[in-house]
């Protein structure tokens, strides 16, 4: 158990470092004409399935923080939408950046925990749980955006077009990448932890 907990702490530090590096390199957020495509869902999903609820929530918060910092052009590439969001409603921006990510990370961790209780930790349960992260992130983020910004000047920019583009391009790209990478890596890491726990 001690070895497993130490390994989880190591993973937490590793995923934190990866997310910070991603935020200041082209790998974290890929600009599009609308919202950025983010690969931050990969380490968050991995944290949720390998570390548990604490990992899912902590890394989701870090994900939200990197997104929020874009409002001030802190990151590798400036996001054209983020500063406009903050100018329109700072409170709405904070909610939109943090709350959807925290819920997505929590649900991902809880679903995998339920699988784990039933002894199902293979590639399919792991990949399914990891896939929830980008799906929930996209759905909840855009729902929050629609509710909180529909009465702001941003609504005049064609909010329905933004949501359609994000669901078809961004959401699909994030889902495929998270499903493939996090699903495979998450299963490998959990397998290693299972061996540690029986030593």
Short mmCIF file of N, CA and C in Angstrom, two decimals:
data_model
loop_
_atom_site.label_atom_id
_atom_site.label_comp_id
_atom_site.label_asym_id
_atom_site.label_seq_id
_atom_site.Cartn_x
_atom_site.Cartn_y
_atom_site.Cartn_z
N UNK A 1 0.83 -1.21 0.00
CA UNK A 1 0.00 0.00 0.00
C UNK A 1 0.86 1.26 0.00
N UNK A 2 1.98 1.21 0.79
CA UNK A 2 2.88 2.37 0.86
C UNK A 2 3.48 2.67 -0.51
N UNK A 3 3.89 1.60 -1.20
CA UNK A 3 4.48 1.76 -2.52
C UNK A 3 3.47 2.33 -3.50
N UNK A 4 2.22 1.88 -3.39
CA UNK A 4 1.16 2.37 -4.28
C UNK A 4 0.91 3.85 -4.05
N UNK A 5 0.83 4.27 -2.77
CA UNK A 5 0.59 5.68 -2.45
C UNK A 5 1.75 6.56 -2.92
N UNK A 6 2.97 6.06 -2.76
CA UNK A 6 4.15 6.81 -3.22
C UNK A 6 4.11 6.97 -4.74
N UNK A 7 3.70 5.89 -5.42
CA UNK A 7 3.61 5.93 -6.88
C UNK A 7 2.54 6.92 -7.32
N UNK A 8 1.43 6.97 -6.60
CA UNK A 8 0.35 7.92 -6.93
C UNK A 8 0.82 9.36 -6.76
N UNK A 9 1.58 9.63 -5.70
CA UNK A 9 2.13 10.97 -5.49
C UNK A 9 3.10 11.34 -6.61
N UNK A 10 3.87 10.35 -7.03
CA UNK A 10 4.81 10.58 -8.13
C UNK A 10 4.05 10.90 -9.41
N UNK A 11 2.96 10.16 -9.64
CA UNK A 11 2.13 10.42 -10.82
C UNK A 11 1.52 11.82 -10.77
N UNK A 12 1.07 12.22 -9.57
CA UNK A 12 0.47 13.55 -9.42
C UNK A 12 1.48 14.63 -9.81
N UNK A 13 2.72 14.48 -9.31
CA UNK A 13 3.76 15.44 -9.64
C UNK A 13 4.09 15.41 -11.13
N UNK A 14 4.13 14.20 -11.69
CA UNK A 14 4.44 14.06 -13.11
C UNK A 14 3.37 14.69 -13.99
N UNK A 15 2.10 14.42 -13.69
CA UNK A 15 1.00 14.99 -14.48
C UNK A 15 0.94 16.51 -14.33
N UNK A 16 1.26 17.00 -13.14
CA UNK A 16 1.31 18.46 -12.93
C UNK A 16 2.37 19.08 -13.83
N UNK A 17 3.55 18.47 -13.84
CA UNK A 17 4.65 18.98 -14.67
C UNK A 17 4.28 18.93 -16.15
N UNK A 18 3.65 17.82 -16.56
CA UNK A 18 3.25 17.67 -17.97
C UNK A 18 2.26 18.77 -18.37
N UNK A 19 1.29 19.05 -17.50
CA UNK A 19 0.28 20.06 -17.82
C UNK A 19 0.88 21.45 -17.89
N UNK A 20 1.81 21.74 -17.00
CA UNK A 20 2.47 23.05 -17.03
C UNK A 20 3.31 23.20 -18.29
N UNK A 21 4.00 22.13 -18.67
CA UNK A 21 4.79 22.16 -19.90
C UNK A 21 3.87 22.32 -21.11
N UNK A 22 2.76 21.58 -21.11
CA UNK A 22 1.81 21.68 -22.23
C UNK A 22 1.25 23.09 -22.37
N UNK A 23 1.05 23.76 -21.23
CA UNK A 23 0.48 25.11 -21.27
C UNK A 23 1.41 26.11 -21.93
N UNK A 24 2.72 25.84 -21.88
CA UNK A 24 3.68 26.78 -22.44
C UNK A 24 4.38 26.23 -23.68
N UNK A 25 3.76 25.23 -24.30
CA UNK A 25 4.24 24.67 -25.57
C UNK A 25 3.03 24.49 -26.49
N UNK A 26 3.24 24.16 -27.75
CA UNK A 26 2.10 24.01 -28.67
C UNK A 26 1.20 22.82 -28.37
N UNK A 27 1.57 21.96 -27.39
CA UNK A 27 0.83 20.72 -27.18
C UNK A 27 -0.39 20.85 -26.27
N UNK A 28 -0.49 21.93 -25.51
CA UNK A 28 -1.60 22.07 -24.57
C UNK A 28 -2.89 22.54 -25.22
N UNK A 29 -2.79 23.62 -25.96
CA UNK A 29 -3.96 24.20 -26.61
C UNK A 29 -3.62 24.48 -28.07
N UNK A 30 -4.44 23.93 -28.97
CA UNK A 30 -4.23 24.12 -30.40
C UNK A 30 -5.27 25.12 -30.91
N UNK A 31 -4.84 26.30 -31.35
CA UNK A 31 -5.81 27.33 -31.76
C UNK A 31 -6.62 26.91 -32.98
N UNK A 32 -7.90 27.30 -32.98
CA UNK A 32 -8.79 27.15 -34.13
C UNK A 32 -9.49 28.49 -34.30
N UNK A 33 -10.25 28.69 -35.36
CA UNK A 33 -10.97 29.96 -35.51
C UNK A 33 -11.97 30.22 -34.39
N UNK A 34 -12.35 29.17 -33.65
CA UNK A 34 -13.32 29.33 -32.58
C UNK A 34 -12.63 29.07 -31.25
N UNK A 35 -13.03 28.05 -30.51
CA UNK A 35 -12.35 27.70 -29.27
C UNK A 35 -11.14 26.83 -29.58
N UNK A 36 -10.13 26.87 -28.69
CA UNK A 36 -8.95 26.04 -28.88
C UNK A 36 -9.28 24.56 -28.66
N UNK A 37 -8.59 23.70 -29.41
CA UNK A 37 -8.63 22.26 -29.13
C UNK A 37 -7.63 22.02 -28.01
N UNK A 38 -8.03 21.37 -26.95
CA UNK A 38 -7.12 21.16 -25.84
C UNK A 38 -6.77 19.68 -25.65
N UNK A 39 -5.50 19.43 -25.38
CA UNK A 39 -5.04 18.08 -25.06
C UNK A 39 -4.86 17.92 -23.55
N UNK A 40 -5.25 18.93 -22.80
CA UNK A 40 -5.15 18.88 -21.34
C UNK A 40 -6.05 17.78 -20.76
N UNK A 41 -7.04 17.37 -21.53
CA UNK A 41 -7.94 16.31 -21.04
C UNK A 41 -7.20 14.98 -20.84
N UNK A 42 -6.08 14.80 -21.55
CA UNK A 42 -5.34 13.53 -21.45
C UNK A 42 -4.74 13.33 -20.06
N UNK A 43 -3.89 14.27 -19.55
CA UNK A 43 -3.35 14.05 -18.20
C UNK A 43 -4.41 14.10 -17.11
N UNK A 44 -5.48 14.87 -17.32
CA UNK A 44 -6.55 14.91 -16.31
C UNK A 44 -7.25 13.55 -16.24
N UNK A 45 -7.56 12.98 -17.41
CA UNK A 45 -8.20 11.66 -17.44
C UNK A 45 -7.30 10.61 -16.80
N UNK A 46 -6.01 10.68 -17.09
CA UNK A 46 -5.05 9.74 -16.50
C UNK A 46 -5.00 9.88 -14.98
N UNK A 47 -5.01 11.13 -14.51
CA UNK A 47 -5.01 11.36 -13.07
C UNK A 47 -6.26 10.82 -12.41
N UNK A 48 -7.39 10.97 -13.09
CA UNK A 48 -8.66 10.50 -12.53
C UNK A 48 -8.71 8.98 -12.41
N UNK A 49 -8.22 8.26 -13.43
CA UNK A 49 -8.30 6.80 -13.40
C UNK A 49 -7.15 6.14 -12.65
N UNK A 50 -6.02 6.83 -12.53
CA UNK A 50 -4.85 6.23 -11.87
C UNK A 50 -4.71 6.66 -10.41
N UNK A 51 -5.10 7.89 -10.11
CA UNK A 51 -4.93 8.41 -8.75
C UNK A 51 -6.24 8.39 -7.98
N UNK A 52 -7.34 8.66 -8.68
CA UNK A 52 -8.64 8.66 -8.03
C UNK A 52 -9.27 10.04 -7.99
N UNK A 53 -10.21 10.22 -7.08
CA UNK A 53 -10.97 11.47 -7.00
C UNK A 53 -10.06 12.67 -6.72
N UNK A 54 -9.11 12.51 -5.80
CA UNK A 54 -8.21 13.62 -5.49
C UNK A 54 -7.41 14.04 -6.71
N UNK A 55 -6.93 13.05 -7.48
CA UNK A 55 -6.19 13.35 -8.70
C UNK A 55 -7.05 13.99 -9.75
N UNK A 56 -8.28 13.48 -9.91
CA UNK A 56 -9.20 14.04 -10.89
C UNK A 56 -9.54 15.49 -10.59
N UNK A 57 -9.81 15.78 -9.32
CA UNK A 57 -10.18 17.15 -8.94
C UNK A 57 -9.00 18.11 -9.02
N UNK A 58 -7.85 17.68 -8.51
CA UNK A 58 -6.67 18.56 -8.52
C UNK A 58 -6.24 18.90 -9.94
N UNK A 59 -6.13 17.89 -10.78
CA UNK A 59 -5.69 18.14 -12.15
C UNK A 59 -6.74 18.87 -12.97
N UNK A 60 -8.02 18.67 -12.64
CA UNK A 60 -9.09 19.44 -13.29
C UNK A 60 -8.99 20.91 -12.93
N UNK A 61 -8.68 21.17 -11.65
CA UNK A 61 -8.49 22.56 -11.22
C UNK A 61 -7.33 23.19 -11.97
N UNK A 62 -6.24 22.44 -12.11
CA UNK A 62 -5.07 22.95 -12.84
C UNK A 62 -5.42 23.21 -14.30
N UNK A 63 -6.23 22.33 -14.88
CA UNK A 63 -6.72 22.51 -16.25
C UNK A 63 -7.51 23.81 -16.35
N UNK A 64 -8.44 24.03 -15.41
CA UNK A 64 -9.22 25.25 -15.40
C UNK A 64 -8.35 26.48 -15.24
N UNK A 65 -7.32 26.36 -14.41
CA UNK A 65 -6.42 27.49 -14.17
C UNK A 65 -5.66 27.87 -15.44
N UNK A 66 -5.15 26.88 -16.17
CA UNK A 66 -4.43 27.19 -17.41
C UNK A 66 -5.36 27.83 -18.43
N UNK A 67 -6.61 27.38 -18.43
CA UNK A 67 -7.61 27.97 -19.33
C UNK A 67 -7.91 29.42 -18.94
N UNK A 68 -8.06 29.65 -17.62
CA UNK A 68 -8.36 30.99 -17.13
C UNK A 68 -7.21 31.96 -17.41
N UNK A 69 -5.98 31.48 -17.30
CA UNK A 69 -4.81 32.34 -17.53
C UNK A 69 -4.74 32.85 -18.96
N UNK A 70 -5.43 32.15 -19.88
CA UNK A 70 -5.46 32.61 -21.27
C UNK A 70 -6.16 33.97 -21.41
N UNK A 71 -7.01 34.27 -20.43
CA UNK A 71 -7.69 35.58 -20.45
C UNK A 71 -6.68 36.72 -20.38
N UNK A 72 -5.50 36.40 -19.83
CA UNK A 72 -4.45 37.41 -19.66
C UNK A 72 -3.25 37.10 -20.56
N UNK A 73 -3.52 36.30 -21.60
CA UNK A 73 -2.50 35.91 -22.58
C UNK A 73 -1.30 35.23 -21.94
N UNK A 74 -1.55 34.44 -20.89
CA UNK A 74 -0.49 33.66 -20.25
C UNK A 74 -0.57 32.24 -20.79
N UNK A 75 0.41 31.84 -21.53
CA UNK A 75 0.42 30.53 -22.17
C UNK A 75 1.25 30.61 -23.44
N UNK A 76 1.30 29.52 -24.17
CA UNK A 76 2.15 29.49 -25.36
C UNK A 76 1.60 30.39 -26.47
N UNK A 77 0.31 30.23 -26.76
CA UNK A 77 -0.32 31.03 -27.81
C UNK A 77 -1.54 31.75 -27.26
N UNK A 78 -1.74 33.00 -27.64
CA UNK A 78 -2.92 33.73 -27.14
C UNK A 78 -4.21 33.15 -27.71
N UNK A 79 -5.23 33.11 -26.88
CA UNK A 79 -6.55 32.66 -27.29
C UNK A 79 -7.41 33.89 -27.53
N UNK A 80 -7.98 34.01 -28.73
CA UNK A 80 -8.74 35.22 -29.07
C UNK A 80 -10.04 35.33 -28.30
N UNK A 81 -10.61 34.19 -27.92
CA UNK A 81 -11.91 34.21 -27.26
C UNK A 81 -11.81 34.52 -25.77
N UNK A 82 -10.77 33.99 -25.10
CA UNK A 82 -10.67 34.10 -23.64
C UNK A 82 -10.69 35.54 -23.12
N UNK A 83 -9.88 36.47 -23.66
CA UNK A 83 -9.93 37.85 -23.15
C UNK A 83 -11.30 38.50 -23.36
N UNK A 84 -11.97 38.15 -24.46
CA UNK A 84 -13.30 38.70 -24.73
C UNK A 84 -14.31 38.20 -23.70
N UNK A 85 -14.16 36.93 -23.32
CA UNK A 85 -15.03 36.36 -22.30
C UNK A 85 -14.86 37.09 -20.97
N UNK A 86 -13.60 37.32 -20.60
CA UNK A 86 -13.33 37.98 -19.31
C UNK A 86 -13.85 39.41 -19.31
N UNK A 87 -13.71 40.10 -20.44
CA UNK A 87 -14.22 41.47 -20.54
C UNK A 87 -15.74 41.51 -20.43
N UNK A 88 -16.39 40.48 -20.97
CA UNK A 88 -17.86 40.43 -20.96
C UNK A 88 -18.39 40.15 -19.57
N UNK A 89 -17.82 39.17 -18.87
CA UNK A 89 -18.26 38.84 -17.51
C UNK A 89 -17.17 38.05 -16.79
N UNK A 90 -16.39 38.68 -15.91
CA UNK A 90 -15.31 37.99 -15.19
C UNK A 90 -15.82 36.80 -14.37
N UNK A 91 -16.96 36.97 -13.69
CA UNK A 91 -17.51 35.88 -12.87
C UNK A 91 -17.92 34.71 -13.76
N UNK A 92 -18.59 35.01 -14.85
CA UNK A 92 -19.00 33.97 -15.78
C UNK A 92 -17.81 33.23 -16.36
N UNK A 93 -16.73 33.96 -16.60
CA UNK A 93 -15.51 33.34 -17.13
C UNK A 93 -14.89 32.38 -16.12
N UNK A 94 -14.84 32.80 -14.86
CA UNK A 94 -14.29 31.94 -13.80
C UNK A 94 -15.10 30.66 -13.69
N UNK A 95 -16.43 30.81 -13.69
CA UNK A 95 -17.31 29.62 -13.59
C UNK A 95 -17.09 28.70 -14.79
N UNK A 96 -17.05 29.29 -15.99
CA UNK A 96 -16.92 28.51 -17.22
C UNK A 96 -15.56 27.80 -17.30
N UNK A 97 -14.52 28.43 -16.80
CA UNK A 97 -13.18 27.83 -16.86
C UNK A 97 -13.00 26.71 -15.84
N UNK A 98 -13.60 26.86 -14.66
CA UNK A 98 -13.32 25.92 -13.58
C UNK A 98 -14.39 24.85 -13.36
N UNK A 99 -15.65 25.26 -13.25
CA UNK A 99 -16.71 24.32 -12.84
C UNK A 99 -16.87 23.13 -13.79
N UNK A 100 -16.97 23.35 -15.12
CA UNK A 100 -17.12 22.18 -16.01
C UNK A 100 -15.96 21.20 -15.90
N UNK A 101 -14.72 21.72 -15.75
CA UNK A 101 -13.55 20.85 -15.66
C UNK A 101 -13.57 20.05 -14.36
N UNK A 102 -13.95 20.69 -13.25
CA UNK A 102 -14.00 19.99 -11.97
C UNK A 102 -15.05 18.88 -11.99
N UNK A 103 -16.21 19.17 -12.57
CA UNK A 103 -17.26 18.14 -12.66
C UNK A 103 -16.80 16.99 -13.54
N UNK A 104 -16.18 17.31 -14.68
CA UNK A 104 -15.71 16.28 -15.61
C UNK A 104 -14.67 15.37 -14.96
N UNK A 105 -13.72 15.97 -14.25
CA UNK A 105 -12.67 15.19 -13.58
C UNK A 105 -13.24 14.32 -12.48
N UNK A 106 -14.19 14.86 -11.72
CA UNK A 106 -14.82 14.11 -10.63
C UNK A 106 -15.61 12.92 -11.17
N UNK A 107 -16.43 13.15 -12.19
CA UNK A 107 -17.25 12.07 -12.75
C UNK A 107 -16.37 10.97 -13.36
N UNK A 108 -15.31 11.37 -14.06
CA UNK A 108 -14.38 10.40 -14.64
C UNK A 108 -13.79 9.49 -13.57
N UNK A 109 -13.35 10.11 -12.46
CA UNK A 109 -12.76 9.35 -11.35
C UNK A 109 -13.80 8.43 -10.70
N UNK A 110 -15.01 8.94 -10.51
CA UNK A 110 -16.06 8.14 -9.86
C UNK A 110 -16.48 6.95 -10.70
N UNK A 111 -16.60 7.15 -12.01
CA UNK A 111 -17.01 6.06 -12.90
C UNK A 111 -15.96 4.95 -12.88
N UNK A 112 -14.67 5.34 -12.95
CA UNK A 112 -13.63 4.31 -12.93
C UNK A 112 -13.58 3.62 -11.56
N UNK A 113 -13.84 4.37 -10.51
CA UNK A 113 -13.88 3.79 -9.16
C UNK A 113 -14.97 2.72 -9.07
N UNK A 114 -16.12 2.98 -9.70
CA UNK A 114 -17.22 2.01 -9.71
C UNK A 114 -16.81 0.75 -10.49
N UNK A 115 -16.13 0.94 -11.61
CA UNK A 115 -15.62 -0.20 -12.36
C UNK A 115 -14.64 -1.01 -11.51
N UNK A 116 -13.78 -0.28 -10.80
CA UNK A 116 -12.74 -0.91 -9.99
C UNK A 116 -13.35 -1.75 -8.87
N UNK A 117 -14.42 -1.24 -8.28
CA UNK A 117 -15.10 -1.98 -7.20
C UNK A 117 -15.64 -3.32 -7.69
N UNK A 118 -15.99 -3.36 -8.96
CA UNK A 118 -16.51 -4.60 -9.54
C UNK A 118 -15.40 -5.47 -10.14
N UNK A 119 -14.15 -5.02 -9.93
CA UNK A 119 -13.01 -5.78 -10.43
C UNK A 119 -12.76 -5.63 -11.92
N UNK A 120 -13.35 -4.58 -12.52
CA UNK A 120 -13.20 -4.36 -13.96
C UNK A 120 -12.24 -3.18 -14.20
N UNK A 121 -10.98 -3.52 -14.47
CA UNK A 121 -9.98 -2.47 -14.69
C UNK A 121 -9.24 -2.67 -16.00
N UNK A 122 -9.84 -3.41 -16.91
CA UNK A 122 -9.20 -3.69 -18.20
C UNK A 122 -9.20 -2.47 -19.11
N UNK A 123 -8.80 -2.67 -20.34
CA UNK A 123 -8.65 -1.57 -21.29
C UNK A 123 -10.00 -0.91 -21.61
N UNK A 124 -11.08 -1.70 -21.69
CA UNK A 124 -12.38 -1.12 -22.05
C UNK A 124 -12.92 -0.21 -20.94
N UNK A 125 -12.99 -0.65 -19.66
CA UNK A 125 -13.43 0.25 -18.60
C UNK A 125 -12.54 1.48 -18.46
N UNK A 126 -11.21 1.28 -18.64
CA UNK A 126 -10.28 2.41 -18.53
C UNK A 126 -10.51 3.40 -19.65
N UNK A 127 -10.61 2.90 -20.88
CA UNK A 127 -10.83 3.79 -22.03
C UNK A 127 -12.18 4.49 -21.94
N UNK A 128 -13.21 3.76 -21.51
CA UNK A 128 -14.54 4.35 -21.37
C UNK A 128 -14.52 5.49 -20.36
N UNK A 129 -13.87 5.25 -19.22
CA UNK A 129 -13.79 6.28 -18.18
C UNK A 129 -13.01 7.50 -18.68
N UNK A 130 -11.89 7.24 -19.36
CA UNK A 130 -11.08 8.35 -19.89
C UNK A 130 -11.85 9.15 -20.93
N UNK A 131 -12.67 8.46 -21.73
CA UNK A 131 -13.44 9.14 -22.78
C UNK A 131 -14.46 10.12 -22.20
N UNK A 132 -14.90 9.86 -20.97
CA UNK A 132 -15.87 10.75 -20.34
C UNK A 132 -15.29 12.15 -20.12
N UNK A 133 -13.98 12.22 -19.90
CA UNK A 133 -13.36 13.52 -19.62
C UNK A 133 -13.56 14.52 -20.77
N UNK A 134 -13.15 14.21 -22.00
CA UNK A 134 -13.37 15.17 -23.08
C UNK A 134 -14.84 15.39 -23.42
N UNK A 135 -15.65 14.32 -23.30
CA UNK A 135 -17.08 14.46 -23.61
C UNK A 135 -17.73 15.44 -22.64
N UNK A 136 -17.50 15.22 -21.35
CA UNK A 136 -18.09 16.10 -20.33
C UNK A 136 -17.48 17.49 -20.38
N UNK A 137 -16.18 17.56 -20.61
CA UNK A 137 -15.52 18.87 -20.69
C UNK A 137 -16.14 19.73 -21.78
N UNK A 138 -16.28 19.15 -22.98
CA UNK A 138 -16.86 19.90 -24.11
C UNK A 138 -18.32 20.26 -23.85
N UNK A 139 -19.09 19.28 -23.40
CA UNK A 139 -20.53 19.51 -23.19
C UNK A 139 -20.79 20.53 -22.10
N UNK A 140 -20.13 20.38 -20.96
CA UNK A 140 -20.36 21.28 -19.83
C UNK A 140 -19.79 22.67 -20.07
N UNK A 141 -18.62 22.73 -20.72
CA UNK A 141 -18.02 24.03 -21.03
C UNK A 141 -18.93 24.83 -21.94
N UNK A 142 -19.42 24.20 -23.00
CA UNK A 142 -20.25 24.92 -23.97
C UNK A 142 -21.63 25.24 -23.40
N UNK A 143 -22.14 24.37 -22.53
CA UNK A 143 -23.41 24.67 -21.86
C UNK A 143 -23.26 25.89 -20.97
N UNK A 144 -22.17 25.90 -20.21
CA UNK A 144 -21.89 27.05 -19.33
C UNK A 144 -21.71 28.32 -20.16
N UNK A 145 -20.97 28.18 -21.26
CA UNK A 145 -20.72 29.34 -22.13
C UNK A 145 -22.04 29.89 -22.67
N UNK A 146 -22.90 29.00 -23.12
CA UNK A 146 -24.18 29.43 -23.69
C UNK A 146 -25.03 30.15 -22.64
N UNK A 147 -25.12 29.57 -21.45
CA UNK A 147 -25.97 30.13 -20.40
C UNK A 147 -25.44 31.47 -19.90
N UNK A 148 -24.13 31.54 -19.68
CA UNK A 148 -23.54 32.72 -19.03
C UNK A 148 -23.20 33.85 -19.99
N UNK A 149 -23.10 33.55 -21.29
CA UNK A 149 -22.66 34.59 -22.22
C UNK A 149 -23.70 34.94 -23.29
N UNK A 150 -24.90 34.33 -23.19
CA UNK A 150 -25.90 34.58 -24.24
C UNK A 150 -26.43 36.01 -24.21
N UNK A 151 -26.31 36.69 -23.05
CA UNK A 151 -26.79 38.08 -22.97
C UNK A 151 -25.64 39.08 -22.98
N UNK A 152 -24.49 38.66 -23.46
CA UNK A 152 -23.32 39.55 -23.55
C UNK A 152 -23.03 39.85 -25.01
N UNK A 153 -22.12 40.78 -25.27
CA UNK A 153 -21.77 41.07 -26.67
C UNK A 153 -21.24 39.86 -27.44
N UNK A 154 -20.72 38.87 -26.72
CA UNK A 154 -20.21 37.67 -27.39
C UNK A 154 -21.32 36.90 -28.11
N UNK A 155 -22.55 37.05 -27.63
CA UNK A 155 -23.67 36.35 -28.26
C UNK A 155 -23.86 36.83 -29.69
N UNK A 156 -23.46 38.05 -29.96
CA UNK A 156 -23.62 38.63 -31.29
C UNK A 156 -22.63 38.03 -32.29
N UNK A 157 -21.65 37.28 -31.81
CA UNK A 157 -20.65 36.70 -32.69
C UNK A 157 -21.08 35.36 -33.27
N UNK A 158 -22.31 35.00 -33.05
CA UNK A 158 -22.81 33.75 -33.60
C UNK A 158 -22.54 32.58 -32.67
N UNK A 159 -23.18 32.62 -31.50
CA UNK A 159 -22.90 31.62 -30.47
C UNK A 159 -23.25 30.21 -30.93
N UNK A 160 -24.30 30.07 -31.73
CA UNK A 160 -24.66 28.73 -32.21
C UNK A 160 -23.60 28.18 -33.16
N UNK A 161 -23.00 29.05 -33.96
CA UNK A 161 -21.94 28.62 -34.87
C UNK A 161 -20.72 28.17 -34.09
N UNK A 162 -20.41 28.89 -33.01
CA UNK A 162 -19.27 28.52 -32.17
C UNK A 162 -19.49 27.15 -31.55
N UNK A 163 -20.68 26.94 -31.02
CA UNK A 163 -20.98 25.66 -30.35
C UNK A 163 -20.95 24.51 -31.36
N UNK A 164 -21.52 24.71 -32.54
CA UNK A 164 -21.51 23.67 -33.56
C UNK A 164 -20.09 23.31 -33.96
N UNK A 165 -19.25 24.34 -34.17
CA UNK A 165 -17.86 24.10 -34.57
C UNK A 165 -17.10 23.36 -33.48
N UNK A 166 -17.32 23.75 -32.23
CA UNK A 166 -16.60 23.12 -31.12
C UNK A 166 -17.00 21.67 -30.96
N UNK A 167 -18.29 21.37 -31.14
CA UNK A 167 -18.75 20.00 -30.98
C UNK A 167 -18.26 19.10 -32.12
N UNK A 168 -18.17 19.64 -33.33
CA UNK A 168 -17.80 18.80 -34.46
C UNK A 168 -16.29 18.65 -34.61
N UNK A 169 -15.55 19.73 -34.41
CA UNK A 169 -14.09 19.69 -34.63
C UNK A 169 -13.37 19.44 -33.30
N UNK A 170 -13.53 20.37 -32.37
CA UNK A 170 -12.81 20.28 -31.10
C UNK A 170 -13.17 19.03 -30.32
N UNK A 171 -14.48 18.83 -30.12
CA UNK A 171 -14.92 17.71 -29.29
C UNK A 171 -14.46 16.37 -29.84
N UNK A 172 -14.55 16.19 -31.16
CA UNK A 172 -14.16 14.92 -31.77
C UNK A 172 -12.65 14.69 -31.65
N UNK A 173 -11.87 15.72 -31.89
CA UNK A 173 -10.41 15.60 -31.80
C UNK A 173 -9.98 15.26 -30.37
N UNK A 174 -10.56 15.97 -29.40
CA UNK A 174 -10.21 15.72 -27.99
C UNK A 174 -10.63 14.31 -27.57
N UNK A 175 -11.79 13.87 -28.02
CA UNK A 175 -12.29 12.54 -27.66
C UNK A 175 -11.37 11.44 -28.19
N UNK A 176 -11.03 11.51 -29.47
CA UNK A 176 -10.19 10.47 -30.09
C UNK A 176 -8.82 10.40 -29.43
N UNK A 177 -8.18 11.55 -29.24
CA UNK A 177 -6.83 11.57 -28.65
C UNK A 177 -6.84 11.09 -27.21
N UNK A 178 -7.82 11.54 -26.42
CA UNK A 178 -7.89 11.11 -25.02
C UNK A 178 -8.21 9.63 -24.91
N UNK A 179 -9.12 9.17 -25.75
CA UNK A 179 -9.51 7.76 -25.76
C UNK A 179 -8.31 6.86 -26.05
N UNK A 180 -7.55 7.21 -27.08
CA UNK A 180 -6.43 6.37 -27.49
C UNK A 180 -5.26 6.45 -26.51
N UNK A 181 -4.83 7.67 -26.20
CA UNK A 181 -3.63 7.85 -25.36
C UNK A 181 -3.91 7.52 -23.90
N UNK A 182 -4.91 8.18 -23.32
CA UNK A 182 -5.19 7.98 -21.89
C UNK A 182 -5.68 6.58 -21.61
N UNK A 183 -6.47 6.01 -22.51
CA UNK A 183 -6.97 4.66 -22.31
C UNK A 183 -5.85 3.64 -22.21
N UNK A 184 -4.90 3.71 -23.15
CA UNK A 184 -3.79 2.76 -23.18
C UNK A 184 -2.82 2.99 -22.02
N UNK A 185 -2.43 4.25 -21.82
CA UNK A 185 -1.46 4.57 -20.75
C UNK A 185 -2.08 4.32 -19.38
N UNK A 186 -3.34 4.69 -19.22
CA UNK A 186 -4.02 4.49 -17.93
C UNK A 186 -4.09 3.03 -17.56
N UNK A 187 -4.38 2.16 -18.52
CA UNK A 187 -4.43 0.72 -18.25
C UNK A 187 -3.06 0.20 -17.83
N UNK A 188 -2.01 0.66 -18.50
CA UNK A 188 -0.64 0.23 -18.19
C UNK A 188 -0.24 0.66 -16.78
N UNK A 189 -0.55 1.91 -16.42
CA UNK A 189 -0.19 2.42 -15.10
C UNK A 189 -0.96 1.70 -14.00
N UNK A 190 -2.24 1.44 -14.23
CA UNK A 190 -3.05 0.74 -13.22
C UNK A 190 -2.59 -0.71 -13.05
N UNK A 191 -2.15 -1.32 -14.14
CA UNK A 191 -1.64 -2.68 -14.06
C UNK A 191 -0.39 -2.71 -13.18
N UNK A 192 0.46 -1.70 -13.36
CA UNK A 192 1.69 -1.63 -12.56
C UNK A 192 1.35 -1.44 -11.08
N UNK A 193 0.35 -0.59 -10.80
CA UNK A 193 -0.04 -0.36 -9.41
C UNK A 193 -0.66 -1.61 -8.78
N UNK A 194 -1.36 -2.39 -9.58
CA UNK A 194 -1.91 -3.65 -9.08
C UNK A 194 -0.80 -4.60 -8.64
N UNK A 195 0.30 -4.61 -9.41
CA UNK A 195 1.44 -5.45 -9.04
C UNK A 195 2.11 -4.94 -7.77
N UNK A 196 2.19 -3.60 -7.66
CA UNK A 196 2.80 -3.02 -6.45
C UNK A 196 2.02 -3.39 -5.20
N UNK A 197 0.70 -3.39 -5.31
CA UNK A 197 -0.16 -3.64 -4.14
C UNK A 197 -0.08 -5.08 -3.62
N UNK A 198 0.36 -6.00 -4.47
CA UNK A 198 0.44 -7.40 -4.03
C UNK A 198 1.85 -7.80 -3.62
N UNK A 199 2.79 -6.90 -3.81
CA UNK A 199 4.19 -7.20 -3.41
C UNK A 199 4.37 -7.03 -1.92
#
